[in-house]
Short mmCIF file of C-alpha atoms in Angstrom, two decimals:
data_model
loop_
_atom_site.label_atom_id
_atom_site.label_comp_id
_atom_site.label_asym_id
_atom_site.label_seq_id
_atom_site.Cartn_x
_atom_site.Cartn_y
_atom_site.Cartn_z
CA LYS A 20 0.00 0.00 0.00
CA ARG A 21 2.71 2.48 0.94
CA ALA A 22 5.03 1.48 -1.92
CA LYS A 23 2.17 1.68 -4.45
CA ILE A 24 3.19 -1.43 -6.39
CA ASN A 25 1.23 -4.50 -7.45
CA SER A 26 1.94 -7.64 -5.45
CA ASN A 27 2.58 -9.60 -8.65
CA GLU A 28 5.60 -7.35 -9.27
CA LEU A 29 7.37 -8.90 -6.28
CA GLY A 30 10.08 -11.32 -7.33
CA ALA A 31 10.93 -12.44 -3.79
CA VAL A 32 9.22 -12.65 -0.39
CA PHE A 33 11.66 -13.43 2.42
CA VAL A 34 10.70 -13.80 6.09
CA GLY A 35 13.34 -13.55 8.81
CA THR A 36 12.27 -14.93 12.18
CA GLU A 37 13.22 -17.32 14.97
CA THR A 38 9.59 -18.00 15.92
CA LYS A 39 8.16 -19.67 12.84
CA PRO A 40 4.65 -21.14 13.13
CA TYR A 41 5.87 -24.40 11.53
CA ALA A 42 9.12 -26.33 11.95
CA VAL A 43 8.76 -27.68 8.41
CA LYS A 44 6.64 -25.33 6.25
CA PRO A 45 7.89 -21.98 4.96
CA THR A 46 6.30 -18.82 6.30
CA GLY A 47 7.36 -17.03 3.11
CA THR A 48 4.85 -18.96 1.02
CA ILE A 49 2.05 -18.11 3.46
CA VAL A 50 2.83 -14.40 3.25
CA ALA A 51 3.27 -14.49 -0.54
CA GLU A 52 -0.11 -16.19 -0.96
CA ALA A 53 -1.83 -13.79 1.45
CA ILE A 54 -0.68 -10.69 -0.44
CA GLY A 55 -1.31 -12.13 -3.90
CA ALA A 56 2.32 -12.50 -4.96
CA THR A 57 2.14 -16.19 -5.93
CA PRO A 58 2.95 -18.21 -7.96
CA ARG A 59 5.75 -16.49 -9.93
CA VAL A 60 7.85 -15.57 -6.90
CA LEU A 61 10.81 -16.75 -4.85
CA ALA A 62 9.87 -17.35 -1.19
CA ALA A 63 11.97 -18.47 1.74
CA ASP A 64 12.49 -18.25 5.50
CA PHE A 65 15.74 -16.95 6.99
CA GLU A 66 17.24 -17.59 10.41
CA PHE A 67 20.05 -15.78 12.23
CA ALA A 68 18.59 -15.03 15.64
CA CYS A 69 17.65 -11.33 15.81
CA LYS A 70 19.28 -10.29 12.53
CA ALA A 71 17.29 -12.64 10.31
CA GLY A 72 15.30 -9.67 8.99
CA THR A 73 18.36 -7.81 7.74
CA GLU A 74 19.64 -11.07 6.20
CA CYS A 75 16.46 -10.93 4.10
CA LEU A 76 17.18 -7.30 3.30
CA GLN A 77 20.73 -8.11 2.15
CA CYS A 78 19.47 -10.87 -0.15
CA CYS A 79 16.72 -8.69 -1.63
CA ILE A 80 19.30 -5.98 -2.31
CA ALA A 81 21.51 -8.51 -4.10
CA LEU A 82 18.66 -9.90 -6.22
CA VAL A 83 17.39 -6.46 -7.15
CA GLY A 84 20.89 -5.12 -7.79
CA SER A 85 21.67 -8.01 -10.14
CA ASN A 86 18.39 -7.40 -12.04
CA MET A 87 17.14 -10.91 -11.25
CA ILE A 88 13.99 -9.41 -9.75
CA LYS A 89 12.17 -6.08 -10.01
CA TYR A 90 11.06 -5.81 -6.37
CA GLY A 91 11.66 -7.88 -3.25
CA MET A 92 9.99 -7.93 0.17
CA ALA A 93 12.19 -8.38 3.25
CA ILE A 94 10.37 -9.10 6.51
CA GLY A 95 11.75 -9.16 10.04
CA ALA A 96 9.19 -10.33 12.60
CA ASP A 97 9.16 -12.27 15.85
CA ILE A 98 7.38 -13.17 19.05
CA ALA A 99 10.14 -12.73 21.62
CA GLU A 100 10.49 -15.66 24.01
CA GLY A 101 11.65 -15.58 27.61
CA ALA A 102 11.23 -18.08 30.43
CA PRO A 103 9.22 -16.89 33.46
CA ALA A 104 11.39 -14.68 35.72
CA ASP A 105 14.26 -14.72 33.20
CA PRO A 106 15.70 -11.24 32.48
CA LEU A 107 14.73 -11.76 28.83
CA GLU A 108 11.07 -11.78 29.76
CA TYR A 109 11.08 -8.20 31.05
CA SER A 110 11.83 -6.76 27.62
CA ALA A 111 10.10 -9.36 25.43
CA GLY A 112 7.93 -7.89 22.68
CA SER A 113 6.20 -8.98 19.49
CA GLY A 114 6.09 -7.29 16.11
CA GLY A 115 7.88 -6.71 12.85
CA THR A 116 8.43 -4.69 9.70
CA ALA A 117 8.32 -5.40 5.96
CA ILE A 118 10.56 -3.43 3.60
CA ILE A 119 10.17 -3.29 -0.18
CA VAL A 120 13.46 -3.21 -2.08
CA GLY A 121 13.30 -1.94 -5.66
CA ASN A 122 15.63 -1.25 -8.57
CA LYS A 123 16.11 2.44 -9.30
CA ASN A 124 15.53 1.68 -13.00
CA TYR A 125 11.91 0.82 -12.17
CA GLU A 126 11.18 2.77 -8.99
CA LYS A 127 10.93 6.46 -9.84
CA GLU A 128 9.99 7.65 -6.32
CA PRO A 129 12.24 5.75 -3.90
CA VAL A 130 11.94 6.38 -0.18
CA ALA A 131 15.63 5.77 0.51
CA LEU A 132 18.74 4.95 -1.51
CA LEU A 133 21.25 2.38 -0.28
CA GLU A 134 24.82 3.69 -0.12
CA GLY A 135 26.42 0.48 1.03
CA SER A 136 26.29 -2.43 3.47
CA VAL A 137 28.62 -4.80 5.29
CA SER A 138 28.24 -7.94 7.39
CA TYR A 139 30.40 -9.03 10.32
CA VAL A 140 30.02 -12.52 11.83
CA THR A 141 31.87 -14.86 14.20
CA ASP A 142 31.04 -18.08 16.03
CA THR A 143 30.04 -16.62 19.40
CA PRO A 144 27.60 -18.72 21.51
CA ASP A 145 25.92 -15.96 23.53
CA PHE A 146 22.28 -17.03 23.08
CA TRP A 147 20.69 -20.25 21.80
CA ARG A 148 17.63 -22.50 21.89
CA ARG A 149 17.82 -26.25 21.31
CA PRO A 150 15.15 -28.16 19.34
CA LYS A 151 12.00 -28.92 21.37
CA GLU A 152 12.93 -26.41 24.07
CA ASN A 153 10.31 -23.76 24.79
CA TYR A 154 12.66 -20.99 25.86
CA PRO A 155 16.14 -19.82 24.87
CA SER A 156 19.25 -19.94 27.03
CA HIS A 157 21.83 -17.19 27.24
CA ALA A 158 25.26 -16.50 28.67
CA GLU A 159 24.09 -13.49 30.74
CA ALA A 160 26.95 -10.94 30.92
CA PHE A 161 28.71 -12.66 28.01
CA THR A 162 25.97 -11.33 25.72
CA GLY A 163 27.43 -7.83 26.10
CA ASP A 164 31.05 -6.99 25.22
CA PRO A 165 32.13 -10.11 23.28
CA ALA A 166 28.79 -10.45 21.52
CA TYR A 167 26.48 -7.46 20.98
CA PHE A 168 29.00 -4.63 21.31
CA LYS A 169 31.86 -6.31 19.45
CA HIS A 170 29.72 -7.11 16.40
CA THR A 171 27.60 -3.95 16.16
CA ILE A 172 30.57 -1.64 16.68
CA TYR A 173 32.86 -3.46 14.24
CA ALA A 174 30.13 -3.62 11.57
CA ALA A 175 29.38 0.09 11.92
CA LYS A 176 33.07 1.02 11.84
CA LEU A 177 33.73 -1.16 8.78
CA LEU A 178 30.87 0.44 6.87
CA MET A 179 31.88 3.99 7.76
CA GLU A 180 35.49 3.25 6.78
CA GLU A 181 34.44 1.79 3.42
CA LEU A 182 32.19 4.77 2.64
CA GLY A 183 34.51 7.41 4.11
CA LEU A 184 31.88 8.59 6.60
CA ARG A 185 31.87 9.72 10.22
CA PRO A 186 29.12 9.65 12.89
CA SER A 187 28.48 13.36 12.26
CA ASP A 188 27.56 12.56 8.64
CA PHE A 189 24.44 10.69 9.80
CA LYS A 190 21.21 12.35 10.84
CA TYR A 191 19.93 9.17 12.50
CA VAL A 192 21.27 5.82 13.68
CA VAL A 193 19.39 2.71 14.78
CA PHE A 194 20.74 -0.45 16.38
CA HIS A 195 19.22 -3.76 17.40
CA GLN A 196 17.44 -3.12 20.70
CA PRO A 197 17.50 -6.08 23.12
CA ASN A 198 16.98 -3.59 25.95
CA GLY A 199 17.15 0.15 26.51
CA LYS A 200 20.80 0.20 27.59
CA PHE A 201 22.73 -1.61 24.84
CA PRO A 202 21.88 0.57 21.82
CA LEU A 203 22.57 3.78 23.76
CA LYS A 204 25.96 2.46 24.89
CA ALA A 205 26.88 1.32 21.36
CA ALA A 206 25.94 4.73 19.98
CA LYS A 207 28.05 6.51 22.61
CA ILE A 208 31.10 4.29 21.94
CA LEU A 209 30.89 5.05 18.22
CA GLY A 210 30.50 8.80 18.78
CA PHE A 211 26.79 9.32 18.10
CA ASN A 212 24.69 11.61 20.30
CA ARG A 213 21.30 10.92 21.84
CA GLU A 214 19.43 13.03 19.28
CA GLN A 215 20.70 10.76 16.49
CA ILE A 216 19.44 7.56 18.13
CA GLU A 217 16.33 8.68 20.01
CA GLN A 218 13.85 8.60 17.10
CA GLY A 219 14.50 4.95 16.30
CA LEU A 220 14.59 3.81 19.93
CA ILE A 221 11.32 1.90 20.24
CA VAL A 222 12.24 -0.69 22.88
CA PRO A 223 10.91 1.46 25.78
CA TYR A 224 7.46 1.36 24.17
CA ILE A 225 7.15 -2.19 22.80
CA GLY A 226 10.15 -4.17 24.02
CA ASN A 227 12.56 -6.34 22.05
CA LEU A 228 11.05 -7.48 18.74
CA TYR A 229 13.99 -9.81 18.00
CA SER A 230 14.21 -10.00 14.17
CA GLY A 231 11.85 -7.05 13.88
CA SER A 232 13.74 -4.79 16.28
CA SER A 233 16.23 -2.83 14.18
CA MET A 234 14.01 -2.81 11.09
CA THR A 235 11.04 -1.40 13.01
CA GLY A 236 13.30 1.25 14.53
CA PHE A 237 14.41 2.08 10.99
CA SER A 238 10.75 2.39 9.96
CA ALA A 239 10.10 4.76 12.86
CA ILE A 240 12.92 6.97 11.60
CA LEU A 241 11.55 6.99 8.06
CA ASP A 242 8.25 8.22 9.51
CA ILE A 243 9.86 11.59 10.31
CA ALA A 244 13.01 11.77 8.16
CA MET A 245 13.40 14.32 5.38
CA PRO A 246 15.02 14.06 1.93
CA GLY A 247 18.80 14.16 2.20
CA ASP A 248 18.97 12.68 5.70
CA ARG A 249 21.50 9.85 6.04
CA ILE A 250 20.54 6.86 8.24
CA LEU A 251 22.78 4.16 9.70
CA LEU A 252 21.02 0.85 10.38
CA VAL A 253 22.91 -1.79 12.40
CA SER A 254 21.31 -5.11 13.28
CA TYR A 255 22.56 -7.82 15.63
CA GLY A 256 21.89 -11.53 15.82
CA SER A 257 23.19 -13.87 18.49
CA GLY A 258 25.55 -16.56 17.39
CA ALA A 259 26.76 -13.95 16.32
CA GLY A 260 26.76 -11.22 13.71
CA SER A 261 25.72 -7.76 12.55
CA ASP A 262 24.63 -6.20 9.27
CA ALA A 263 25.23 -2.47 8.78
CA PHE A 264 23.56 -0.31 6.12
CA SER A 265 23.81 3.34 5.10
CA PHE A 266 20.74 4.90 3.48
CA ILE A 267 20.08 8.39 2.13
CA VAL A 268 16.43 9.46 2.32
CA GLN A 269 14.91 10.46 -1.03
CA ASP A 270 12.06 12.74 -2.15
CA GLY A 271 9.62 9.82 -2.32
CA ILE A 272 9.39 9.76 1.48
CA VAL A 273 7.25 12.90 1.49
CA THR A 274 4.43 11.43 -0.60
CA LYS A 275 4.63 7.78 0.48
CA ARG A 276 4.90 7.74 4.26
CA ASP A 277 1.28 8.86 4.75
CA ASN A 278 -0.08 6.01 2.59
CA ALA A 279 -0.20 3.71 5.63
CA PRO A 280 -0.17 3.97 9.44
CA LYS A 281 3.17 4.93 11.00
CA VAL A 282 5.02 3.01 13.70
CA MET A 283 3.82 5.30 16.50
CA ASP A 284 0.24 4.97 15.23
CA TYR A 285 0.45 1.24 15.91
CA ILE A 286 2.14 1.75 19.27
CA LYS A 287 -0.49 4.23 20.47
CA ARG A 288 -3.35 1.81 19.83
CA LYS A 289 -1.87 -0.93 22.04
CA LYS A 290 -3.89 -2.33 24.93
CA LYS A 291 -2.20 -2.93 28.28
CA ILE A 292 -2.74 -6.28 30.02
CA ASP A 293 -1.53 -7.70 33.34
CA TYR A 294 1.07 -10.44 33.72
CA ALA A 295 -1.48 -13.19 34.33
CA ILE A 296 -3.25 -12.47 31.03
CA TYR A 297 0.12 -12.28 29.28
CA CYS A 298 1.09 -15.72 30.61
CA LYS A 299 -2.25 -17.15 29.51
CA LEU A 300 -1.97 -15.71 25.99
CA ARG A 301 1.61 -16.94 25.65
CA GLY A 302 0.70 -20.45 26.82
CA LYS A 303 2.82 -20.27 29.96
CA ILE A 304 -0.11 -21.25 32.16
#
């Protein structure tokens, strides 16, 4: 609706999540069918903990950039899991974002133009969930410096070095948001100020969306950004890795962002429930 394209123009529908409804049955086909993109479409599910959504984004960018497809849809969405009384439970949220990636040869009114992207991954076991287990396990303090901060900071630095940019060149920055502390600390280490990160900081309102976290923060920034603004998007997925992207907002943002509800519109219509109802809805009791 916001992109103003026909669903049959989509050449790929990718869903990044760690909470799939089926162990063996792609979610991508369900989404593609629901929006009318089938049957001439590539569909798949991606997994990389909380950066599965930006994995989808990277692949859509590659397919569009190589002219294999005209448009691609990259989705990051999750239902965050946390065992009762586990620290993860206090920031657990549910939600996601879908981003349409298009080739500039076809899309005459783009919302944002990609400048470049990098990925940074290592084998770091900070967070995991075994088959048939209901809740994930984590290495507590180990999830910080050797995991989240190492990967997000290195990915951001690599991208800025490759593009010849500095923190002051960006109007906004958004990181993966497992809690309210980590993204603020990462921004400070890299040299960003609070004004640059505040607009995309959604975790205080809706918690950690896992694969949907950084992409939904990016969407919240696009809701207010103006043409010419440069945005740094840095995801993080346990296991571990980060994807970093630099976007420049284009003129199309002015006409397209009001074609659908904005992130804060969805947040404002939420209904508060108590912990007992939450446990019942999540199947914990």
